[in-house]
């Protein structure tokens, strides 16, 4: 009886230490991810910081959609052309 109680308590201890280790590992991973994310955000703000003489260019797809809208509207207004 004492042996089984010892084994049960010992296995519970091992489970607890494994849980604690995995919790520490996840904390470490979380902090590393947070650090990495911070670095990325920092570099993004440096890379994409607009300067006063920066011209904003519209995306080609947006320009294309605007042309298509104009074409459709003109066809609707002048169906003969």
mmCIF file with all atom_site columns, N, CA and C in Angstrom:
data_model
loop_
_atom_site.group_PDB
_atom_site.id
_atom_site.type_symbol
_atom_site.label_atom_id
_atom_site.label_alt_id
_atom_site.label_comp_id
_atom_site.label_asym_id
_atom_site.label_entity_id
_atom_site.label_seq_id
_atom_site.pdbx_PDB_ins_code
_atom_site.Cartn_x
_atom_site.Cartn_y
_atom_site.Cartn_z
_atom_site.occupancy
_atom_site.B_iso_or_equiv
_atom_site.pdbx_formal_charge
_atom_site.auth_seq_id
_atom_site.auth_comp_id
_atom_site.auth_asym_id
_atom_site.auth_atom_id
_atom_site.pdbx_PDB_model_num
ATOM 1   N N  . UNK A 1 1  ? 0.833   -1.190 0.000   1.00 0.00 ? 1  UNK A N  1
ATOM 2   C CA . UNK A 1 1  ? 0.000   0.000  0.000   1.00 0.00 ? 1  UNK A CA 1
ATOM 3   C C  . UNK A 1 1  ? 0.881   1.259  0.000   1.00 0.00 ? 1  UNK A C  1
ATOM 4   N N  . UNK A 1 2  ? 1.905   1.227  0.792   1.00 0.00 ? 2  UNK A N  1
ATOM 5   C CA . UNK A 1 2  ? 2.799   2.385  0.874   1.00 0.00 ? 2  UNK A CA 1
ATOM 6   C C  . UNK A 1 2  ? 3.529   2.579  -0.446  1.00 0.00 ? 2  UNK A C  1
ATOM 7   N N  . UNK A 1 3  ? 3.873   1.469  -1.101  1.00 0.00 ? 3  UNK A N  1
ATOM 8   C CA . UNK A 1 3  ? 4.592   1.555  -2.374  1.00 0.00 ? 3  UNK A CA 1
ATOM 9   C C  . UNK A 1 3  ? 3.692   2.205  -3.434  1.00 0.00 ? 3  UNK A C  1
ATOM 10  N N  . UNK A 1 4  ? 2.440   1.755  -3.514  1.00 0.00 ? 4  UNK A N  1
ATOM 11  C CA . UNK A 1 4  ? 1.531   2.325  -4.526  1.00 0.00 ? 4  UNK A CA 1
ATOM 12  C C  . UNK A 1 4  ? 1.272   3.803  -4.239  1.00 0.00 ? 4  UNK A C  1
ATOM 13  N N  . UNK A 1 5  ? 1.157   4.175  -2.967  1.00 0.00 ? 5  UNK A N  1
ATOM 14  C CA . UNK A 1 5  ? 0.951   5.587  -2.613  1.00 0.00 ? 5  UNK A CA 1
ATOM 15  C C  . UNK A 1 5  ? 2.177   6.401  -3.030  1.00 0.00 ? 5  UNK A C  1
ATOM 16  N N  . UNK A 1 6  ? 3.375   5.827  -2.813  1.00 0.00 ? 6  UNK A N  1
ATOM 17  C CA . UNK A 1 6  ? 4.607   6.514  -3.205  1.00 0.00 ? 6  UNK A CA 1
ATOM 18  C C  . UNK A 1 6  ? 4.655   6.691  -4.723  1.00 0.00 ? 6  UNK A C  1
ATOM 19  N N  . UNK A 1 7  ? 4.317   5.615  -5.450  1.00 0.00 ? 7  UNK A N  1
ATOM 20  C CA . UNK A 1 7  ? 4.351   5.674  -6.907  1.00 0.00 ? 7  UNK A CA 1
ATOM 21  C C  . UNK A 1 7  ? 3.359   6.719  -7.435  1.00 0.00 ? 7  UNK A C  1
ATOM 22  N N  . UNK A 1 8  ? 2.168   6.733  -6.845  1.00 0.00 ? 8  UNK A N  1
ATOM 23  C CA . UNK A 1 8  ? 1.154   7.691  -7.283  1.00 0.00 ? 8  UNK A CA 1
ATOM 24  C C  . UNK A 1 8  ? 1.627   9.116  -7.009  1.00 0.00 ? 8  UNK A C  1
ATOM 25  N N  . UNK A 1 9  ? 2.156   9.367  -5.811  1.00 0.00 ? 9  UNK A N  1
ATOM 26  C CA . UNK A 1 9  ? 2.601   10.718 -5.477  1.00 0.00 ? 9  UNK A CA 1
ATOM 27  C C  . UNK A 1 9  ? 3.793   11.112 -6.354  1.00 0.00 ? 9  UNK A C  1
ATOM 28  N N  . UNK A 1 10 ? 4.681   10.153 -6.622  1.00 0.00 ? 10 UNK A N  1
ATOM 29  C CA . UNK A 1 10 ? 5.855   10.429 -7.447  1.00 0.00 ? 10 UNK A CA 1
ATOM 30  C C  . UNK A 1 10 ? 5.433   10.754 -8.883  1.00 0.00 ? 10 UNK A C  1
ATOM 31  N N  . UNK A 1 11 ? 4.497   9.980  -9.419  1.00 0.00 ? 11 UNK A N  1
ATOM 32  C CA . UNK A 1 11 ? 4.044   10.236 -10.789 1.00 0.00 ? 11 UNK A CA 1
ATOM 33  C C  . UNK A 1 11 ? 3.332   11.589 -10.862 1.00 0.00 ? 11 UNK A C  1
ATOM 34  N N  . UNK A 1 12 ? 2.584   11.940 -9.813  1.00 0.00 ? 12 UNK A N  1
ATOM 35  C CA . UNK A 1 12 ? 1.933   13.247 -9.781  1.00 0.00 ? 12 UNK A CA 1
ATOM 36  C C  . UNK A 1 12 ? 2.969   14.369 -9.773  1.00 0.00 ? 12 UNK A C  1
ATOM 37  N N  . UNK A 1 13 ? 4.059   14.139 -9.019  1.00 0.00 ? 13 UNK A N  1
ATOM 38  C CA . UNK A 1 13 ? 5.137   15.129 -8.993  1.00 0.00 ? 13 UNK A CA 1
ATOM 39  C C  . UNK A 1 13 ? 5.737   15.311 -10.380 1.00 0.00 ? 13 UNK A C  1
ATOM 40  N N  . UNK A 1 14 ? 5.961   14.193 -11.081 1.00 0.00 ? 14 UNK A N  1
ATOM 41  C CA . UNK A 1 14 ? 6.531   14.277 -12.424 1.00 0.00 ? 14 UNK A CA 1
ATOM 42  C C  . UNK A 1 14 ? 5.602   15.041 -13.363 1.00 0.00 ? 14 UNK A C  1
ATOM 43  N N  . UNK A 1 15 ? 4.309   14.743 -13.240 1.00 0.00 ? 15 UNK A N  1
ATOM 44  C CA . UNK A 1 15 ? 3.333   15.436 -14.087 1.00 0.00 ? 15 UNK A CA 1
ATOM 45  C C  . UNK A 1 15 ? 3.357   16.933 -13.788 1.00 0.00 ? 15 UNK A C  1
ATOM 46  N N  . UNK A 1 16 ? 3.423   17.274 -12.509 1.00 0.00 ? 16 UNK A N  1
ATOM 47  C CA . UNK A 1 16 ? 3.457   18.684 -12.128 1.00 0.00 ? 16 UNK A CA 1
ATOM 48  C C  . UNK A 1 16 ? 4.697   19.383 -12.693 1.00 0.00 ? 16 UNK A C  1
ATOM 49  N N  . UNK A 1 17 ? 5.852   18.699 -12.600 1.00 0.00 ? 17 UNK A N  1
ATOM 50  C CA . UNK A 1 17 ? 7.074   19.329 -13.110 1.00 0.00 ? 17 UNK A CA 1
ATOM 51  C C  . UNK A 1 17 ? 6.991   19.487 -14.627 1.00 0.00 ? 17 UNK A C  1
ATOM 52  N N  . UNK A 1 18 ? 6.408   18.486 -15.296 1.00 0.00 ? 18 UNK A N  1
ATOM 53  C CA . UNK A 1 18 ? 6.258   18.598 -16.753 1.00 0.00 ? 18 UNK A CA 1
ATOM 54  C C  . UNK A 1 18 ? 5.334   19.764 -17.077 1.00 0.00 ? 18 UNK A C  1
ATOM 55  N N  . UNK A 1 19 ? 4.236   19.882 -16.330 1.00 0.00 ? 19 UNK A N  1
ATOM 56  C CA . UNK A 1 19 ? 3.310   20.999 -16.558 1.00 0.00 ? 19 UNK A CA 1
ATOM 57  C C  . UNK A 1 19 ? 4.028   22.329 -16.347 1.00 0.00 ? 19 UNK A C  1
ATOM 58  N N  . UNK A 1 20 ? 4.803   22.398 -15.263 1.00 0.00 ? 20 UNK A N  1
ATOM 59  C CA . UNK A 1 20 ? 5.511   23.633 -14.962 1.00 0.00 ? 20 UNK A CA 1
ATOM 60  C C  . UNK A 1 20 ? 6.528   23.960 -16.055 1.00 0.00 ? 20 UNK A C  1
ATOM 61  N N  . UNK A 1 21 ? 7.262   22.920 -16.518 1.00 0.00 ? 21 UNK A N  1
ATOM 62  C CA . UNK A 1 21 ? 8.251   23.132 -17.577 1.00 0.00 ? 21 UNK A CA 1
ATOM 63  C C  . UNK A 1 21 ? 7.574   23.629 -18.846 1.00 0.00 ? 21 UNK A C  1
ATOM 64  N N  . UNK A 1 22 ? 6.462   22.985 -19.217 1.00 0.00 ? 22 UNK A N  1
ATOM 65  C CA . UNK A 1 22 ? 5.795   23.395 -20.453 1.00 0.00 ? 22 UNK A CA 1
ATOM 66  C C  . UNK A 1 22 ? 5.232   24.802 -20.316 1.00 0.00 ? 22 UNK A C  1
ATOM 67  N N  . UNK A 1 23 ? 4.762   25.156 -19.125 1.00 0.00 ? 23 UNK A N  1
ATOM 68  C CA . UNK A 1 23 ? 4.269   26.525 -18.909 1.00 0.00 ? 23 UNK A CA 1
ATOM 69  C C  . UNK A 1 23 ? 5.413   27.524 -19.060 1.00 0.00 ? 23 UNK A C  1
ATOM 70  N N  . UNK A 1 24 ? 6.591   27.171 -18.506 1.00 0.00 ? 24 UNK A N  1
ATOM 71  C CA . UNK A 1 24 ? 7.755   28.052 -18.648 1.00 0.00 ? 24 UNK A CA 1
ATOM 72  C C  . UNK A 1 24 ? 8.159   28.174 -20.114 1.00 0.00 ? 24 UNK A C  1
ATOM 73  N N  . UNK A 1 25 ? 8.135   27.017 -20.820 1.00 0.00 ? 25 UNK A N  1
ATOM 74  C CA . UNK A 1 25 ? 8.512   27.042 -22.235 1.00 0.00 ? 25 UNK A CA 1
ATOM 75  C C  . UNK A 1 25 ? 7.558   27.909 -23.037 1.00 0.00 ? 25 UNK A C  1
ATOM 76  N N  . UNK A 1 26 ? 6.257   27.793 -22.746 1.00 0.00 ? 26 UNK A N  1
ATOM 77  C CA . UNK A 1 26 ? 5.302   28.624 -23.481 1.00 0.00 ? 26 UNK A CA 1
ATOM 78  C C  . UNK A 1 26 ? 5.510   30.091 -23.139 1.00 0.00 ? 26 UNK A C  1
ATOM 79  N N  . UNK A 1 27 ? 5.836   30.388 -21.891 1.00 0.00 ? 27 UNK A N  1
ATOM 80  C CA . UNK A 1 27 ? 6.126   31.777 -21.520 1.00 0.00 ? 27 UNK A CA 1
ATOM 81  C C  . UNK A 1 27 ? 7.340   32.292 -22.292 1.00 0.00 ? 27 UNK A C  1
ATOM 82  N N  . UNK A 1 28 ? 8.363   31.435 -22.380 1.00 0.00 ? 28 UNK A N  1
ATOM 83  C CA . UNK A 1 28 ? 9.579   31.827 -23.115 1.00 0.00 ? 28 UNK A CA 1
ATOM 84  C C  . UNK A 1 28 ? 9.236   32.054 -24.583 1.00 0.00 ? 28 UNK A C  1
ATOM 85  N N  . UNK A 1 29 ? 8.444   31.129 -25.162 1.00 0.00 ? 29 UNK A N  1
ATOM 86  C CA . UNK A 1 29 ? 8.057   31.281 -26.563 1.00 0.00 ? 29 UNK A CA 1
ATOM 87  C C  . UNK A 1 29 ? 7.235   32.549 -26.770 1.00 0.00 ? 29 UNK A C  1
ATOM 88  N N  . UNK A 1 30 ? 6.323   32.808 -25.842 1.00 0.00 ? 30 UNK A N  1
ATOM 89  C CA . UNK A 1 30 ? 5.499   34.012 -25.949 1.00 0.00 ? 30 UNK A CA 1
ATOM 90  C C  . UNK A 1 30 ? 6.369   35.261 -25.930 1.00 0.00 ? 30 UNK A C  1
ATOM 91  N N  . UNK A 1 31 ? 7.325   35.288 -25.000 1.00 0.00 ? 31 UNK A N  1
ATOM 92  C CA . UNK A 1 31 ? 8.170   36.483 -24.911 1.00 0.00 ? 31 UNK A CA 1
ATOM 93  C C  . UNK A 1 31 ? 9.045   36.619 -26.160 1.00 0.00 ? 31 UNK A C  1
ATOM 94  N N  . UNK A 1 32 ? 9.534   35.485 -26.691 1.00 0.00 ? 32 UNK A N  1
ATOM 95  C CA . UNK A 1 32 ? 10.336  35.550 -27.924 1.00 0.00 ? 32 UNK A CA 1
ATOM 96  C C  . UNK A 1 32 ? 9.488   36.049 -29.089 1.00 0.00 ? 32 UNK A C  1
ATOM 97  N N  . UNK A 1 33 ? 8.253   35.528 -29.174 1.00 0.00 ? 33 UNK A N  1
ATOM 98  C CA . UNK A 1 33 ? 7.367   35.978 -30.250 1.00 0.00 ? 33 UNK A CA 1
ATOM 99  C C  . UNK A 1 33 ? 7.058   37.456 -30.119 1.00 0.00 ? 33 UNK A C  1
ATOM 100 N N  . UNK A 1 34 ? 6.832   37.892 -28.894 1.00 0.00 ? 34 UNK A N  1
ATOM 101 C CA . UNK A 1 34 ? 6.540   39.313 -28.658 1.00 0.00 ? 34 UNK A CA 1
ATOM 102 C C  . UNK A 1 34 ? 7.744   40.164 -29.068 1.00 0.00 ? 34 UNK A C  1
ATOM 103 N N  . UNK A 1 35 ? 8.935   39.698 -28.714 1.00 0.00 ? 35 UNK A N  1
ATOM 104 C CA . UNK A 1 35 ? 10.148  40.435 -29.084 1.00 0.00 ? 35 UNK A CA 1
ATOM 105 C C  . UNK A 1 35 ? 10.290  40.510 -30.601 1.00 0.00 ? 35 UNK A C  1
ATOM 106 N N  . UNK A 1 36 ? 10.061  39.348 -31.255 1.00 0.00 ? 36 UNK A N  1
ATOM 107 C CA . UNK A 1 36 ? 10.165  39.295 -32.708 1.00 0.00 ? 36 UNK A CA 1
ATOM 108 C C  . UNK A 1 36 ? 9.153   40.237 -33.358 1.00 0.00 ? 36 UNK A C  1
ATOM 109 N N  . UNK A 1 37 ? 7.918   40.204 -32.832 1.00 0.00 ? 37 UNK A N  1
ATOM 110 C CA . UNK A 1 37 ? 6.860   41.050 -33.372 1.00 0.00 ? 37 UNK A CA 1
ATOM 111 C C  . UNK A 1 37 ? 7.221   42.526 -33.213 1.00 0.00 ? 37 UNK A C  1
ATOM 112 N N  . UNK A 1 38 ? 7.790   42.851 -32.049 1.00 0.00 ? 38 UNK A N  1
ATOM 113 C CA . UNK A 1 38 ? 8.190   44.234 -31.791 1.00 0.00 ? 38 UNK A CA 1
ATOM 114 C C  . UNK A 1 38 ? 9.258   44.675 -32.788 1.00 0.00 ? 38 UNK A C  1
ATOM 115 N N  . UNK A 1 39 ? 10.222  43.780 -33.041 1.00 0.00 ? 39 UNK A N  1
ATOM 116 C CA . UNK A 1 39 ? 11.281  44.102 -33.997 1.00 0.00 ? 39 UNK A CA 1
ATOM 117 C C  . UNK A 1 39 ? 10.682  44.341 -35.372 1.00 0.00 ? 39 UNK A C  1
ATOM 118 N N  . UNK A 1 40 ? 9.750   43.451 -35.774 1.00 0.00 ? 40 UNK A N  1
ATOM 119 C CA . UNK A 1 40 ? 9.137   43.591 -37.088 1.00 0.00 ? 40 UNK A CA 1
ATOM 120 C C  . UNK A 1 40 ? 8.360   44.892 -37.186 1.00 0.00 ? 40 UNK A C  1
ATOM 121 N N  . UNK A 1 41 ? 7.576   45.191 -36.158 1.00 0.00 ? 41 UNK A N  1
ATOM 122 C CA . UNK A 1 41 ? 6.795   46.423 -36.179 1.00 0.00 ? 41 UNK A CA 1
ATOM 123 C C  . UNK A 1 41 ? 7.720   47.633 -36.250 1.00 0.00 ? 41 UNK A C  1
ATOM 124 N N  . UNK A 1 42 ? 8.814   47.567 -35.507 1.00 0.00 ? 42 UNK A N  1
ATOM 125 C CA . UNK A 1 42 ? 9.772   48.665 -35.541 1.00 0.00 ? 42 UNK A CA 1
ATOM 126 C C  . UNK A 1 42 ? 10.357  48.851 -36.919 1.00 0.00 ? 42 UNK A C  1
ATOM 127 N N  . UNK A 1 43 ? 10.722  47.754 -37.576 1.00 0.00 ? 43 UNK A N  1
ATOM 128 C CA . UNK A 1 43 ? 11.325  47.864 -38.900 1.00 0.00 ? 43 UNK A CA 1
ATOM 129 C C  . UNK A 1 43 ? 10.293  48.327 -39.918 1.00 0.00 ? 43 UNK A C  1
ATOM 130 N N  . UNK A 1 44 ? 9.042   47.890 -39.750 1.00 0.00 ? 44 UNK A N  1
ATOM 131 C CA . UNK A 1 44 ? 8.011   48.330 -40.688 1.00 0.00 ? 44 UNK A CA 1
ATOM 132 C C  . UNK A 1 44 ? 7.820   49.838 -40.610 1.00 0.00 ? 44 UNK A C  1
ATOM 133 N N  . UNK A 1 45 ? 7.790   50.352 -39.387 1.00 0.00 ? 45 UNK A N  1
ATOM 134 C CA . UNK A 1 45 ? 7.561   51.795 -39.267 1.00 0.00 ? 45 UNK A CA 1
ATOM 135 C C  . UNK A 1 45 ? 8.730   52.566 -39.874 1.00 0.00 ? 45 UNK A C  1
ATOM 136 N N  . UNK A 1 46 ? 9.935   52.022 -39.779 1.00 0.00 ? 46 UNK A N  1
ATOM 137 C CA . UNK A 1 46 ? 11.088  52.705 -40.361 1.00 0.00 ? 46 UNK A CA 1
ATOM 138 C C  . UNK A 1 46 ? 11.029  52.597 -41.895 1.00 0.00 ? 46 UNK A C  1
ATOM 139 N N  . UNK A 1 47 ? 10.699  51.391 -42.394 1.00 0.00 ? 47 UNK A N  1
ATOM 140 C CA . UNK A 1 47 ? 10.697  51.181 -43.838 1.00 0.00 ? 47 UNK A CA 1
ATOM 141 C C  . UNK A 1 47 ? 9.613   51.985 -44.539 1.00 0.00 ? 47 UNK A C  1
ATOM 142 N N  . UNK A 1 48 ? 8.428   52.036 -43.935 1.00 0.00 ? 48 UNK A N  1
ATOM 143 C CA . UNK A 1 48 ? 7.288   52.623 -44.637 1.00 0.00 ? 48 UNK A CA 1
ATOM 144 C C  . UNK A 1 48 ? 6.892   53.994 -44.107 1.00 0.00 ? 48 UNK A C  1
ATOM 145 N N  . UNK A 1 49 ? 7.773   54.631 -43.374 1.00 0.00 ? 49 UNK A N  1
ATOM 146 C CA . UNK A 1 49 ? 7.442   55.967 -42.869 1.00 0.00 ? 49 UNK A CA 1
ATOM 147 C C  . UNK A 1 49 ? 7.411   56.948 -44.044 1.00 0.00 ? 49 UNK A C  1
ATOM 148 N N  . UNK A 1 50 ? 6.264   57.588 -44.270 1.00 0.00 ? 50 UNK A N  1
ATOM 149 C CA . UNK A 1 50 ? 6.183   58.491 -45.425 1.00 0.00 ? 50 UNK A CA 1
ATOM 150 C C  . UNK A 1 50 ? 6.949   59.785 -45.184 1.00 0.00 ? 50 UNK A C  1
ATOM 151 N N  . UNK A 1 51 ? 7.624   60.223 -46.200 1.00 0.00 ? 51 UNK A N  1
ATOM 152 C CA . UNK A 1 51 ? 8.321   61.505 -46.127 1.00 0.00 ? 51 UNK A CA 1
ATOM 153 C C  . UNK A 1 51 ? 7.443   62.548 -46.822 1.00 0.00 ? 51 UNK A C  1
ATOM 154 N N  . UNK A 1 52 ? 7.677   63.833 -46.575 1.00 0.00 ? 52 UNK A N  1
ATOM 155 C CA . UNK A 1 52 ? 6.810   64.856 -47.185 1.00 0.00 ? 52 UNK A CA 1
ATOM 156 C C  . UNK A 1 52 ? 6.745   64.804 -48.709 1.00 0.00 ? 52 UNK A C  1
ATOM 157 N N  . UNK A 1 53 ? 7.827   64.361 -49.370 1.00 0.00 ? 53 UNK A N  1
ATOM 158 C CA . UNK A 1 53 ? 7.814   64.355 -50.837 1.00 0.00 ? 53 UNK A CA 1
ATOM 159 C C  . UNK A 1 53 ? 7.421   62.988 -51.419 1.00 0.00 ? 53 UNK A C  1
ATOM 160 N N  . UNK A 1 54 ? 6.913   62.094 -50.582 1.00 0.00 ? 54 UNK A N  1
ATOM 161 C CA . UNK A 1 54 ? 6.492   60.779 -51.073 1.00 0.00 ? 54 UNK A CA 1
ATOM 162 C C  . UNK A 1 54 ? 5.134   60.910 -51.753 1.00 0.00 ? 54 UNK A C  1
ATOM 163 N N  . UNK A 1 55 ? 5.055   60.441 -52.986 1.00 0.00 ? 55 UNK A N  1
ATOM 164 C CA . UNK A 1 55 ? 3.775   60.447 -53.687 1.00 0.00 ? 55 UNK A CA 1
ATOM 165 C C  . UNK A 1 55 ? 3.108   59.091 -53.485 1.00 0.00 ? 55 UNK A C  1
ATOM 166 N N  . UNK A 1 56 ? 1.825   59.118 -53.152 1.00 0.00 ? 56 UNK A N  1
ATOM 167 C CA . UNK A 1 56 ? 1.099   57.858 -52.968 1.00 0.00 ? 56 UNK A CA 1
ATOM 168 C C  . UNK A 1 56 ? 0.593   57.417 -54.334 1.00 0.00 ? 56 UNK A C  1
ATOM 169 N N  . UNK A 1 57 ? 1.007   56.221 -54.761 1.00 0.00 ? 57 UNK A N  1
ATOM 170 C CA . UNK A 1 57 ? 0.553   55.704 -56.048 1.00 0.00 ? 57 UNK A CA 1
ATOM 171 C C  . UNK A 1 57 ? -0.597  54.724 -55.792 1.00 0.00 ? 57 UNK A C  1
ATOM 172 N N  . UNK A 1 58 ? -1.609  54.814 -56.630 1.00 0.00 ? 58 UNK A N  1
ATOM 173 C CA . UNK A 1 58 ? -2.723  53.880 -56.501 1.00 0.00 ? 58 UNK A CA 1
ATOM 174 C C  . UNK A 1 58 ? -2.303  52.532 -57.070 1.00 0.00 ? 58 UNK A C  1
ATOM 175 N N  . UNK A 1 59 ? -2.861  51.489 -56.507 1.00 0.00 ? 59 UNK A N  1
ATOM 176 C CA . UNK A 1 59 ? -2.549  50.146 -56.985 1.00 0.00 ? 59 UNK A CA 1
ATOM 177 C C  . UNK A 1 59 ? -3.085  49.980 -58.404 1.00 0.00 ? 59 UNK A C  1
ATOM 178 N N  . UNK A 1 60 ? -2.398  49.228 -59.258 1.00 0.00 ? 60 UNK A N  1
ATOM 179 C CA . UNK A 1 60 ? -2.855  49.031 -60.642 1.00 0.00 ? 60 UNK A CA 1
ATOM 180 C C  . UNK A 1 60 ? -4.273  48.456 -60.733 1.00 0.00 ? 60 UNK A C  1
ATOM 181 N N  . UNK A 1 61 ? -4.617  47.550 -59.815 1.00 0.00 ? 61 UNK A N  1
ATOM 182 C CA . UNK A 1 61 ? -5.954  46.958 -59.864 1.00 0.00 ? 61 UNK A CA 1
ATOM 183 C C  . UNK A 1 61 ? -7.019  48.014 -59.591 1.00 0.00 ? 61 UNK A C  1
ATOM 184 N N  . UNK A 1 62 ? -6.713  48.937 -58.706 1.00 0.00 ? 62 UNK A N  1
ATOM 185 C CA . UNK A 1 62 ? -7.666  50.007 -58.398 1.00 0.00 ? 62 UNK A CA 1
ATOM 186 C C  . UNK A 1 62 ? -7.850  50.893 -59.637 1.00 0.00 ? 62 UNK A C  1
ATOM 187 N N  . UNK A 1 63 ? -6.739  51.225 -60.286 1.00 0.00 ? 63 UNK A N  1
ATOM 188 C CA . UNK A 1 63 ? -6.814  52.051 -61.493 1.00 0.00 ? 63 UNK A CA 1
ATOM 189 C C  . UNK A 1 63 ? -7.616  51.331 -62.571 1.00 0.00 ? 63 UNK A C  1
ATOM 190 N N  . UNK A 1 64 ? -7.392  50.024 -62.696 1.00 0.00 ? 64 UNK A N  1
ATOM 191 C CA . UNK A 1 64 ? -8.107  49.235 -63.692 1.00 0.00 ? 64 UNK A CA 1
ATOM 192 C C  . UNK A 1 64 ? -9.603  49.219 -63.386 1.00 0.00 ? 64 UNK A C  1
ATOM 193 N N  . UNK A 1 65 ? -9.952  49.062 -62.109 1.00 0.00 ? 65 UNK A N  1
ATOM 194 C CA . UNK A 1 65 ? -11.367 49.029 -61.752 1.00 0.00 ? 65 UNK A CA 1
ATOM 195 C C  . UNK A 1 65 ? -12.025 50.377 -62.038 1.00 0.00 ? 65 UNK A C  1
ATOM 196 N N  . UNK A 1 66 ? -11.285 51.474 -61.836 1.00 0.00 ? 66 UNK A N  1
ATOM 197 C CA . UNK A 1 66 ? -11.829 52.790 -62.143 1.00 0.00 ? 66 UNK A CA 1
ATOM 198 C C  . UNK A 1 66 ? -12.094 52.919 -63.649 1.00 0.00 ? 66 UNK A C  1
ATOM 199 N N  . UNK A 1 67 ? -11.173 52.422 -64.469 1.00 0.00 ? 67 UNK A N  1
ATOM 200 C CA . UNK A 1 67 ? -11.347 52.471 -65.932 1.00 0.00 ? 67 UNK A CA 1
ATOM 201 C C  . UNK A 1 67 ? -12.559 51.642 -66.341 1.00 0.00 ? 67 UNK A C  1
ATOM 202 N N  . UNK A 1 68 ? -12.699 50.467 -65.734 1.00 0.00 ? 68 UNK A N  1
ATOM 203 C CA . UNK A 1 68 ? -13.839 49.614 -66.056 1.00 0.00 ? 68 UNK A CA 1
ATOM 204 C C  . UNK A 1 68 ? -15.151 50.278 -65.663 1.00 0.00 ? 68 UNK A C  1
ATOM 205 N N  . UNK A 1 69 ? -15.176 50.931 -64.511 1.00 0.00 ? 69 UNK A N  1
ATOM 206 C CA . UNK A 1 69 ? -16.395 51.638 -64.080 1.00 0.00 ? 69 UNK A CA 1
ATOM 207 C C  . UNK A 1 69 ? -16.761 52.715 -65.093 1.00 0.00 ? 69 UNK A C  1
ATOM 208 N N  . UNK A 1 70 ? -15.761 53.494 -65.506 1.00 0.00 ? 70 UNK A N  1
ATOM 209 C CA . UNK A 1 70 ? -16.028 54.558 -66.486 1.00 0.00 ? 70 UNK A CA 1
ATOM 210 C C  . UNK A 1 70 ? -16.551 53.976 -67.788 1.00 0.00 ? 70 UNK A C  1
ATOM 211 N N  . UNK A 1 71 ? -15.953 52.853 -68.219 1.00 0.00 ? 71 UNK A N  1
ATOM 212 C CA . UNK A 1 71 ? -16.367 52.205 -69.458 1.00 0.00 ? 71 UNK A CA 1
ATOM 213 C C  . UNK A 1 71 ? -17.815 51.713 -69.359 1.00 0.00 ? 71 UNK A C  1
ATOM 214 N N  . UNK A 1 72 ? -18.152 51.083 -68.255 1.00 0.00 ? 72 UNK A N  1
ATOM 215 C CA . UNK A 1 72 ? -19.509 50.560 -68.059 1.00 0.00 ? 72 UNK A CA 1
ATOM 216 C C  . UNK A 1 72 ? -20.511 51.700 -68.032 1.00 0.00 ? 72 UNK A C  1
ATOM 217 N N  . UNK A 1 73 ? -20.171 52.764 -67.321 1.00 0.00 ? 73 UNK A N  1
ATOM 218 C CA . UNK A 1 73 ? -21.079 53.915 -67.237 1.00 0.00 ? 73 UNK A CA 1
ATOM 219 C C  . UNK A 1 73 ? -21.261 54.543 -68.619 1.00 0.00 ? 73 UNK A C  1
ATOM 220 N N  . UNK A 1 74 ? -20.172 54.690 -69.357 1.00 0.00 ? 74 UNK A N  1
ATOM 221 C CA . UNK A 1 74 ? -20.286 55.299 -70.690 1.00 0.00 ? 74 UNK A CA 1
ATOM 222 C C  . UNK A 1 74 ? -21.098 54.402 -71.626 1.00 0.00 ? 74 UNK A C  1
ATOM 223 N N  . UNK A 1 75 ? -20.955 53.090 -71.508 1.00 0.00 ? 75 UNK A N  1
ATOM 224 C CA . UNK A 1 75 ? -21.741 52.158 -72.332 1.00 0.00 ? 75 UNK A CA 1
ATOM 225 C C  . UNK A 1 75 ? -23.220 52.211 -71.955 1.00 0.00 ? 75 UNK A C  1
ATOM 226 N N  . UNK A 1 76 ? -23.484 52.389 -70.652 1.00 0.00 ? 76 UNK A N  1
ATOM 227 C CA . UNK A 1 76 ? -24.877 52.470 -70.212 1.00 0.00 ? 76 UNK A CA 1
ATOM 228 C C  . UNK A 1 76 ? -25.521 53.761 -70.727 1.00 0.00 ? 76 UNK A C  1
ATOM 229 N N  . UNK A 1 77 ? -24.740 54.841 -70.715 1.00 0.00 ? 77 UNK A N  1
ATOM 230 C CA . UNK A 1 77 ? -25.282 56.131 -71.163 1.00 0.00 ? 77 UNK A CA 1
ATOM 231 C C  . UNK A 1 77 ? -25.393 56.193 -72.689 1.00 0.00 ? 77 UNK A C  1
ATOM 232 N N  . UNK A 1 78 ? -24.420 55.618 -73.387 1.00 0.00 ? 78 UNK A N  1
ATOM 233 C CA . UNK A 1 78 ? -24.414 55.608 -74.865 1.00 0.00 ? 78 UNK A CA 1
ATOM 234 C C  . UNK A 1 78 ? -24.370 54.170 -75.368 1.00 0.00 ? 78 UNK A C  1
ATOM 235 N N  . UNK A 1 79 ? -25.490 53.481 -75.407 1.00 0.00 ? 79 UNK A N  1
ATOM 236 C CA . UNK A 1 79 ? -25.472 52.076 -75.828 1.00 0.00 ? 79 UNK A CA 1
ATOM 237 C C  . UNK A 1 79 ? -25.143 51.886 -77.302 1.00 0.00 ? 79 UNK A C  1
ATOM 238 N N  . UNK A 1 80 ? -25.238 52.944 -78.128 1.00 0.00 ? 80 UNK A N  1
ATOM 239 C CA . UNK A 1 80 ? -24.979 52.815 -79.566 1.00 0.00 ? 80 UNK A CA 1
ATOM 240 C C  . UNK A 1 80 ? -23.499 52.679 -79.874 1.00 0.00 ? 80 UNK A C  1
ATOM 241 N N  . UNK A 1 81 ? -22.632 53.274 -79.034 1.00 0.00 ? 81 UNK A N  1
ATOM 242 C CA . UNK A 1 81 ? -21.189 53.294 -79.335 1.00 0.00 ? 81 UNK A CA 1
ATOM 243 C C  . UNK A 1 81 ? -20.555 51.962 -79.081 1.00 0.00 ? 81 UNK A C  1
#
